[in-house]
Backbone as JSON Lines, residues from 0, in Angstrom:
{"i":0,"aa":"M","n":[-27.4,-41.92,58.63],"ca":[-27.83,-43.16,58.06],"c":[-27.7,-43.07,56.55]}
{"i":1,"aa":"T","n":[-27.07,-44.06,55.94],"ca":[-26.92,-44.08,54.49],"c":[-28.14,-44.74,53.86]}
{"i":2,"aa":"R","n":[-28.23,-44.65,52.52],"ca":[-29.33,-45.32,51.82],"c":[-29.3,-46.82,52.08]}
{"i":3,"aa":"L","n":[-28.11,-47.41,52.11],"ca":[-28.01,-48.85,52.35],"c":[-28.47,-49.21,53.75]}
{"i":4,"aa":"Q","n":[-28.11,-48.39,54.74],"ca":[-28.53,-48.66,56.11],"c":[-30.04,-48.55,56.26]}
{"i":5,"aa":"S","n":[-30.66,-47.68,55.5],"ca":[-32.1,-47.49,55.62],"c":[-32.89,-48.51,54.8]}
{"i":6,"aa":"G","n":[-32.18,-49.32,54.01],"ca":[-32.86,-50.33,53.19],"c":[-33.21,-49.84,51.8]}
{"i":7,"aa":"L","n":[-32.92,-48.59,51.48],"ca":[-33.2,-48.08,50.14],"c":[-32.11,-48.54,49.19]}
{"i":8,"aa":"R","n":[-32.51,-48.98,48.04],"ca":[-31.55,-49.46,47.05],"c":[-31.87,-48.83,45.7]}
{"i":9,"aa":"G","n":[-30.88,-48.77,44.85],"ca":[-31.1,-48.3,43.49],"c":[-30.87,-46.8,43.36]}
{"i":10,"aa":"N","n":[-31.12,-46.33,42.14],"ca":[-30.91,-44.93,41.82],"c":[-32.15,-44.12,42.2]}
{"i":11,"aa":"L","n":[-32.02,-43.24,43.17],"ca":[-33.14,-42.42,43.61],"c":[-33.17,-41.07,42.91]}
{"i":12,"aa":"S","n":[-32.27,-40.87,41.98],"ca":[-32.13,-39.58,41.33],"c":[-33.13,-39.4,40.2]}
{"i":13,"aa":"L","n":[-33.61,-38.17,40.04],"ca":[-34.44,-37.83,38.89],"c":[-33.59,-37.37,37.72]}
{"i":14,"aa":"A","n":[-32.29,-37.36,37.89],"ca":[-31.4,-36.86,36.84],"c":[-31.65,-37.52,35.49]}
{"i":15,"aa":"P","n":[-31.82,-38.86,35.4],"ca":[-32.08,-39.45,34.08],"c":[-33.35,-38.93,33.43]}
{"i":16,"aa":"V","n":[-34.39,-38.72,34.22],"ca":[-35.65,-38.19,33.69],"c":[-35.44,-36.76,33.2]}
{"i":17,"aa":"L","n":[-34.75,-35.96,33.99],"ca":[-34.51,-34.57,33.6],"c":[-33.62,-34.48,32.38]}
{"i":18,"aa":"R","n":[-32.63,-35.38,32.27],"ca":[-31.78,-35.39,31.06],"c":[-32.63,-35.73,29.84]}
{"i":19,"aa":"Y","n":[-33.57,-36.66,29.98],"ca":[-34.45,-37.02,28.87],"c":[-35.28,-35.81,28.46]}
{"i":20,"aa":"C","n":[-35.84,-35.12,29.43],"ca":[-36.67,-33.95,29.13],"c":[-35.86,-32.85,28.47]}
{"i":21,"aa":"A","n":[-34.61,-32.73,28.85],"ca":[-33.76,-31.68,28.3],"c":[-33.2,-32.04,26.93]}
{"i":22,"aa":"A","n":[-33.26,-33.33,26.57],"ca":[-32.71,-33.77,25.28],"c":[-33.59,-33.27,24.14]}
{"i":23,"aa":"P","n":[-32.99,-33.05,22.98],"ca":[-33.8,-32.61,21.84],"c":[-34.59,-33.79,21.28]}
{"i":24,"aa":"N","n":[-35.8,-33.98,21.76],"ca":[-36.67,-35.03,21.23],"c":[-38.1,-34.51,21.24]}
{"i":25,"aa":"P","n":[-38.96,-35.07,20.38],"ca":[-40.32,-34.54,20.24],"c":[-41.15,-34.62,21.52]}
{"i":26,"aa":"A","n":[-40.95,-35.64,22.34],"ca":[-41.77,-35.81,23.54],"c":[-41.42,-34.79,24.62]}
{"i":27,"aa":"A","n":[-40.2,-34.28,24.6],"ca":[-39.76,-33.38,25.67],"c":[-40.63,-32.14,25.77]}
{"i":28,"aa":"G","n":[-41.16,-31.64,24.68],"ca":[-42.0,-30.46,24.71],"c":[-43.37,-30.7,25.29]}
{"i":29,"aa":"N","n":[-43.7,-31.96,25.54],"ca":[-45.02,-32.31,26.08],"c":[-44.97,-32.68,27.54]}
{"i":30,"aa":"V","n":[-43.88,-32.4,28.21],"ca":[-43.71,-32.77,29.6],"c":[-43.85,-31.53,30.48]}
{"i":31,"aa":"V","n":[-44.71,-31.63,31.5],"ca":[-44.81,-30.57,32.5],"c":[-44.38,-31.19,33.82]}
{"i":32,"aa":"C","n":[-43.44,-30.55,34.49],"ca":[-42.92,-31.03,35.77],"c":[-43.33,-30.07,36.87]}
{"i":33,"aa":"S","n":[-43.58,-30.61,38.05],"ca":[-43.88,-29.76,39.2],"c":[-42.8,-29.97,40.25]}
{"i":34,"aa":"Q","n":[-42.48,-28.91,40.94],"ca":[-41.53,-28.97,42.05],"c":[-42.12,-28.16,43.2]}
{"i":35,"aa":"A","n":[-42.05,-28.75,44.38],"ca":[-42.53,-28.05,45.56],"c":[-41.66,-26.83,45.8]}
{"i":36,"aa":"G","n":[-42.29,-25.71,46.11],"ca":[-41.54,-24.51,46.44],"c":[-41.53,-23.48,45.33]}
{"i":37,"aa":"M","n":[-41.2,-22.28,45.72],"ca":[-41.12,-21.15,44.8],"c":[-39.91,-21.32,43.89]}
{"i":38,"aa":"A","n":[-40.09,-20.99,42.62],"ca":[-38.97,-21.01,41.68],"c":[-37.93,-19.98,42.13]}
{"i":39,"aa":"V","n":[-36.67,-20.34,42.04],"ca":[-35.59,-19.45,42.51],"c":[-35.69,-18.08,41.84]}
{"i":40,"aa":"E","n":[-36.01,-18.06,40.57],"ca":[-36.07,-16.78,39.87],"c":[-37.23,-15.9,40.33]}
{"i":41,"aa":"R","n":[-38.17,-16.45,41.08],"ca":[-39.29,-15.67,41.62],"c":[-39.11,-15.33,43.11]}
{"i":42,"aa":"M","n":[-38.08,-15.87,43.74],"ca":[-37.82,-15.57,45.16],"c":[-37.25,-14.17,45.28]}
{"i":43,"aa":"N","n":[-37.69,-13.43,46.29],"ca":[-37.17,-12.08,46.49],"c":[-35.65,-12.06,46.61]}
{"i":44,"aa":"G","n":[-35.08,-13.01,47.32],"ca":[-33.63,-13.07,47.49],"c":[-32.97,-14.13,46.63]}
{"i":45,"aa":"G","n":[-33.7,-14.67,45.67],"ca":[-33.21,-15.79,44.87],"c":[-31.96,-15.5,44.05]}
{"i":46,"aa":"A","n":[-31.97,-14.41,43.31],"ca":[-30.83,-14.08,42.45],"c":[-29.57,-13.84,43.27]}
{"i":47,"aa":"Q","n":[-29.72,-13.1,44.37],"ca":[-28.57,-12.82,45.23],"c":[-28.04,-14.11,45.87]}
{"i":48,"aa":"F","n":[-28.95,-14.97,46.34],"ca":[-28.55,-16.24,46.94],"c":[-27.81,-17.09,45.91]}
{"i":49,"aa":"A","n":[-28.36,-17.18,44.7],"ca":[-27.74,-17.98,43.64],"c":[-26.34,-17.48,43.3]}
{"i":50,"aa":"A","n":[-26.18,-16.16,43.23],"ca":[-24.87,-15.58,42.91],"c":[-23.85,-15.88,44.01]}
{"i":51,"aa":"K","n":[-24.26,-15.7,45.27],"ca":[-23.34,-15.97,46.39],"c":[-22.99,-17.46,46.45]}
{"i":52,"aa":"Y","n":[-23.97,-18.3,46.23],"ca":[-23.74,-19.75,46.26],"c":[-22.74,-20.16,45.18]}
{"i":53,"aa":"T","n":[-22.97,-19.67,43.96],"ca":[-22.09,-20.0,42.84],"c":[-20.67,-19.52,43.11]}
{"i":54,"aa":"K","n":[-20.54,-18.31,43.65],"ca":[-19.22,-17.77,43.95],"c":[-18.51,-18.62,45.0]}
{"i":55,"aa":"R","n":[-19.24,-19.04,46.02],"ca":[-18.62,-19.79,47.12],"c":[-18.29,-21.23,46.73]}
{"i":56,"aa":"F","n":[-19.2,-21.9,46.01],"ca":[-19.03,-23.32,45.75],"c":[-18.59,-23.65,44.32]}
{"i":57,"aa":"G","n":[-18.56,-22.66,43.45],"ca":[-18.03,-22.87,42.1],"c":[-18.97,-23.56,41.13]}
{"i":58,"aa":"H","n":[-20.23,-23.7,41.48],"ca":[-21.22,-24.27,40.55],"c":[-22.6,-23.7,40.9]}
{"i":59,"aa":"P","n":[-23.52,-23.74,39.94],"ca":[-24.85,-23.19,40.19],"c":[-25.59,-23.97,41.28]}
{"i":60,"aa":"I","n":[-26.57,-23.33,41.89],"ca":[-27.33,-23.99,42.94],"c":[-28.18,-25.11,42.36]}
{"i":61,"aa":"E","n":[-28.44,-26.1,43.2],"ca":[-29.44,-27.11,42.89],"c":[-30.77,-26.53,43.35]}
{"i":62,"aa":"F","n":[-31.87,-27.08,42.87],"ca":[-33.19,-26.53,43.17],"c":[-33.45,-26.4,44.66]}
{"i":63,"aa":"D","n":[-33.02,-27.39,45.44],"ca":[-33.38,-27.4,46.86],"c":[-32.45,-26.6,47.77]}
{"i":64,"aa":"A","n":[-31.38,-26.04,47.24],"ca":[-30.4,-25.33,48.08],"c":[-31.02,-24.19,48.9]}
{"i":65,"aa":"P","n":[-31.84,-23.3,48.33],"ca":[-32.38,-22.23,49.16],"c":[-33.34,-22.75,50.24]}
{"i":66,"aa":"F","n":[-34.04,-23.84,49.95],"ca":[-34.97,-24.42,50.94],"c":[-34.2,-25.05,52.09]}
{"i":67,"aa":"T","n":[-33.12,-25.74,51.76],"ca":[-32.27,-26.34,52.78],"c":[-31.64,-25.25,53.65]}
{"i":68,"aa":"Y","n":[-31.17,-24.2,53.01],"ca":[-30.56,-23.07,53.72],"c":[-31.55,-22.49,54.73]}
{"i":69,"aa":"D","n":[-32.77,-22.2,54.28],"ca":[-33.78,-21.64,55.19],"c":[-34.17,-22.65,56.26]}
{"i":70,"aa":"A","n":[-34.27,-23.93,55.9],"ca":[-34.68,-24.96,56.87],"c":[-33.74,-25.03,58.05]}
{"i":71,"aa":"V","n":[-32.45,-24.89,57.8],"ca":[-31.47,-24.92,58.9],"c":[-31.77,-23.78,59.89]}
{"i":72,"aa":"Y","n":[-31.99,-22.58,59.37],"ca":[-32.27,-21.45,60.25],"c":[-33.61,-21.59,60.96]}
{"i":73,"aa":"I","n":[-34.59,-22.18,60.31],"ca":[-35.9,-22.4,60.93],"c":[-35.78,-23.37,62.09]}
{"i":74,"aa":"V","n":[-35.05,-24.46,61.9],"ca":[-34.86,-25.45,62.97],"c":[-34.07,-24.85,64.12]}
{"i":75,"aa":"V","n":[-33.01,-24.12,63.81],"ca":[-32.21,-23.49,64.87],"c":[-33.07,-22.5,65.66]}
{"i":76,"aa":"D","n":[-33.91,-21.73,64.98],"ca":[-34.8,-20.8,65.66],"c":[-35.75,-21.54,66.6]}
{"i":77,"aa":"A","n":[-36.32,-22.64,66.14],"ca":[-37.23,-23.43,66.98],"c":[-36.49,-24.04,68.17]}
{"i":78,"aa":"M","n":[-35.24,-24.46,67.96],"ca":[-34.43,-25.0,69.07],"c":[-34.19,-23.93,70.13]}
{"i":79,"aa":"K","n":[-33.88,-22.72,69.67],"ca":[-33.64,-21.62,70.61],"c":[-34.91,-21.3,71.39]}
{"i":80,"aa":"R","n":[-36.04,-21.24,70.69],"ca":[-37.29,-20.93,71.38],"c":[-37.72,-22.05,72.33]}
{"i":81,"aa":"A","n":[-37.36,-23.3,71.99],"ca":[-37.68,-24.44,72.86],"c":[-36.65,-24.59,73.97]}
{"i":82,"aa":"N","n":[-35.52,-23.9,73.81],"ca":[-34.39,-24.06,74.73],"c":[-34.03,-25.53,74.88]}
{"i":83,"aa":"S","n":[-34.06,-26.23,73.72],"ca":[-33.84,-27.67,73.74],"c":[-33.53,-28.16,72.33]}
{"i":84,"aa":"T","n":[-32.93,-29.35,72.26],"ca":[-32.76,-30.03,70.98],"c":[-33.66,-31.26,70.91]}
{"i":85,"aa":"D","n":[-34.49,-31.45,71.92],"ca":[-35.43,-32.58,71.93],"c":[-36.43,-32.4,70.79]}
{"i":86,"aa":"P","n":[-36.54,-33.38,69.87],"ca":[-37.42,-33.22,68.7],"c":[-38.86,-32.85,69.04]}
{"i":87,"aa":"A","n":[-39.44,-33.43,70.08],"ca":[-40.82,-33.12,70.44],"c":[-40.96,-31.66,70.88]}
{"i":88,"aa":"K","n":[-39.99,-31.17,71.63],"ca":[-40.03,-29.78,72.09],"c":[-39.81,-28.81,70.93]}
{"i":89,"aa":"V","n":[-38.91,-29.18,70.03],"ca":[-38.64,-28.33,68.87],"c":[-39.88,-28.27,67.97]}
{"i":90,"aa":"L","n":[-40.5,-29.43,67.71],"ca":[-41.7,-29.47,66.88],"c":[-42.83,-28.65,67.49]}
{"i":91,"aa":"A","n":[-42.93,-28.69,68.81],"ca":[-43.97,-27.92,69.49],"c":[-43.8,-26.42,69.24]}
{"i":92,"aa":"K","n":[-42.59,-25.98,69.0],"ca":[-42.32,-24.56,68.74],"c":[-42.46,-24.19,67.27]}
{"i":93,"aa":"A","n":[-42.64,-25.19,66.4],"ca":[-42.75,-24.91,64.96],"c":[-43.93,-23.99,64.66]}
{"i":94,"aa":"S","n":[-45.04,-24.16,65.38],"ca":[-46.22,-23.34,65.09],"c":[-45.98,-21.86,65.35]}
{"i":95,"aa":"G","n":[-44.99,-21.51,66.11],"ca":[-44.67,-20.1,66.37],"c":[-43.69,-19.52,65.38]}
{"i":96,"aa":"T","n":[-43.31,-20.29,64.38],"ca":[-42.32,-19.83,63.41],"c":[-42.9,-18.76,62.5]}
{"i":97,"aa":"D","n":[-42.16,-17.7,62.34],"ca":[-42.46,-16.65,61.37],"c":[-41.11,-16.23,60.82]}
{"i":98,"aa":"Y","n":[-40.63,-16.98,59.84],"ca":[-39.28,-16.8,59.32],"c":[-39.34,-16.18,57.93]}
{"i":99,"aa":"K","n":[-38.56,-15.15,57.72],"ca":[-38.44,-14.53,56.41],"c":[-37.02,-14.8,55.92]}
{"i":100,"aa":"G","n":[-36.91,-15.6,54.87],"ca":[-35.6,-15.98,54.36],"c":[-35.54,-15.9,52.85]}
{"i":101,"aa":"V","n":[-34.6,-16.62,52.29],"ca":[-34.4,-16.63,50.84],"c":[-35.67,-17.07,50.11]}
{"i":102,"aa":"T","n":[-36.34,-18.07,50.65],"ca":[-37.51,-18.64,49.97],"c":[-38.79,-17.85,50.21]}
{"i":103,"aa":"G","n":[-38.73,-16.83,51.04],"ca":[-39.91,-16.03,51.36],"c":[-40.28,-16.21,52.81]}
{"i":104,"aa":"E","n":[-41.55,-15.98,53.12],"ca":[-42.01,-16.12,54.5],"c":[-42.45,-17.56,54.75]}
{"i":105,"aa":"T","n":[-41.99,-18.12,55.87],"ca":[-42.35,-19.49,56.24],"c":[-43.06,-19.47,57.58]}
{"i":106,"aa":"T","n":[-44.27,-20.02,57.6],"ca":[-45.04,-20.17,58.84],"c":[-45.65,-21.57,58.85]}
{"i":107,"aa":"F","n":[-45.94,-22.05,60.06],"ca":[-46.53,-23.38,60.23],"c":[-47.8,-23.26,61.05]}
{"i":108,"aa":"D","n":[-48.75,-24.19,60.81],"ca":[-49.98,-24.19,61.6],"c":[-49.74,-24.9,62.94]}
{"i":109,"aa":"A","n":[-50.79,-25.05,63.73],"ca":[-50.68,-25.63,65.07],"c":[-50.16,-27.07,65.06]}
{"i":110,"aa":"K","n":[-50.36,-27.78,63.93],"ca":[-49.87,-29.16,63.83],"c":[-48.44,-29.23,63.29]}
{"i":111,"aa":"G","n":[-47.88,-28.09,62.94],"ca":[-46.53,-28.07,62.39],"c":[-46.48,-28.19,60.88]}
{"i":112,"aa":"D","n":[-47.65,-28.12,60.22],"ca":[-47.7,-28.2,58.76],"c":[-47.44,-26.83,58.15]}
{"i":113,"aa":"L","n":[-46.75,-26.83,57.03],"ca":[-46.43,-25.59,56.32],"c":[-47.71,-24.88,55.87]}
{"i":114,"aa":"Q","n":[-47.77,-23.59,56.13],"ca":[-48.87,-22.78,55.61],"c":[-48.39,-22.08,54.35]}
{"i":115,"aa":"H","n":[-49.3,-21.82,53.45],"ca":[-49.0,-21.05,52.25],"c":[-47.94,-21.73,51.38]}
{"i":116,"aa":"G","n":[-48.12,-23.02,51.12],"ca":[-47.19,-23.75,50.26],"c":[-47.26,-23.26,48.82]}
{"i":117,"aa":"V","n":[-46.24,-23.57,48.07],"ca":[-46.14,-23.14,46.68],"c":[-45.64,-24.31,45.84]}
{"i":118,"aa":"I","n":[-46.19,-24.44,44.64],"ca":[-45.74,-25.42,43.66],"c":[-45.33,-24.65,42.41]}
{"i":119,"aa":"S","n":[-44.16,-24.95,41.87],"ca":[-43.7,-24.33,40.62],"c":[-43.86,-25.34,39.49]}
{"i":120,"aa":"L","n":[-44.39,-24.89,38.35],"ca":[-44.6,-25.75,37.19],"c":[-43.63,-25.36,36.09]}
{"i":121,"aa":"Y","n":[-43.02,-26.38,35.48],"ca":[-42.01,-26.18,34.44],"c":[-42.34,-27.03,33.22]}
{"i":122,"aa":"D","n":[-41.86,-26.59,32.06],"ca":[-41.82,-27.46,30.9],"c":[-40.42,-27.34,30.3]}
{"i":123,"aa":"Y","n":[-40.18,-28.04,29.22],"ca":[-38.88,-28.03,28.57],"c":[-39.06,-27.55,27.15]}
{"i":124,"aa":"K","n":[-38.39,-26.46,26.81],"ca":[-38.43,-25.9,25.46],"c":[-37.01,-25.84,24.94]}
{"i":125,"aa":"D","n":[-36.82,-26.45,23.78],"ca":[-35.5,-26.48,23.16],"c":[-34.45,-27.0,24.13]}
{"i":126,"aa":"G","n":[-34.82,-28.02,24.91],"ca":[-33.88,-28.63,25.83],"c":[-33.62,-27.85,27.1]}
{"i":127,"aa":"K","n":[-34.37,-26.77,27.32],"ca":[-34.14,-25.93,28.5],"c":[-35.37,-25.94,29.4]}
{"i":128,"aa":"K","n":[-35.13,-26.13,30.7],"ca":[-36.21,-26.1,31.69],"c":[-36.72,-24.66,31.79]}
{"i":129,"aa":"T","n":[-38.04,-24.49,31.6],"ca":[-38.64,-23.17,31.55],"c":[-39.8,-23.08,32.55]}
{"i":130,"aa":"L","n":[-39.81,-22.06,33.36],"ca":[-40.88,-21.85,34.33],"c":[-42.17,-21.49,33.6]}
{"i":131,"aa":"L","n":[-43.23,-22.25,33.89],"ca":[-44.56,-21.95,33.34],"c":[-45.35,-21.06,34.28]}
{"i":132,"aa":"D","n":[-45.43,-21.49,35.55],"ca":[-46.26,-20.76,36.5],"c":[-45.91,-21.19,37.92]}
{"i":133,"aa":"V","n":[-46.35,-20.39,38.86],"ca":[-46.2,-20.69,40.28],"c":[-47.61,-20.71,40.87]}
{"i":134,"aa":"V","n":[-47.94,-21.8,41.56],"ca":[-49.26,-21.96,42.15],"c":[-49.13,-21.85,43.66]}
{"i":135,"aa":"K","n":[-49.84,-20.88,44.24],"ca":[-49.81,-20.72,45.7],"c":[-50.97,-21.51,46.28]}
{"i":136,"aa":"M","n":[-50.67,-22.27,47.33],"ca":[-51.67,-23.15,47.93],"c":[-52.42,-22.43,49.03]}
């Protein structure tokens, strides 16, 4: 389904906001951004994943690439354990997930909600996105 088919219109990208923050202007130093997930530079396999990704695709990773990579393997694992591709059966197996991947260890509670979530906080110094801290939930 495309954005148009789903009824979403307009620019959904944060790129203009991030370009503003990265620009040399006085307000940029006063912006703190949060992103769900562990910062790539703090992931145990982050540097290796980033290097392999850049070599294969010819450009640096986007923030969500390691999460998407792990998500595919998590869903496939749940499908195998459910012996099905039926969404309800796959979701029912989510609570048994104990996956160790690029982003770290991923587990879900009985309702299928992520356990041990992480938020990374960034600011912009001299036009460069800089990691401030990682908050574990």
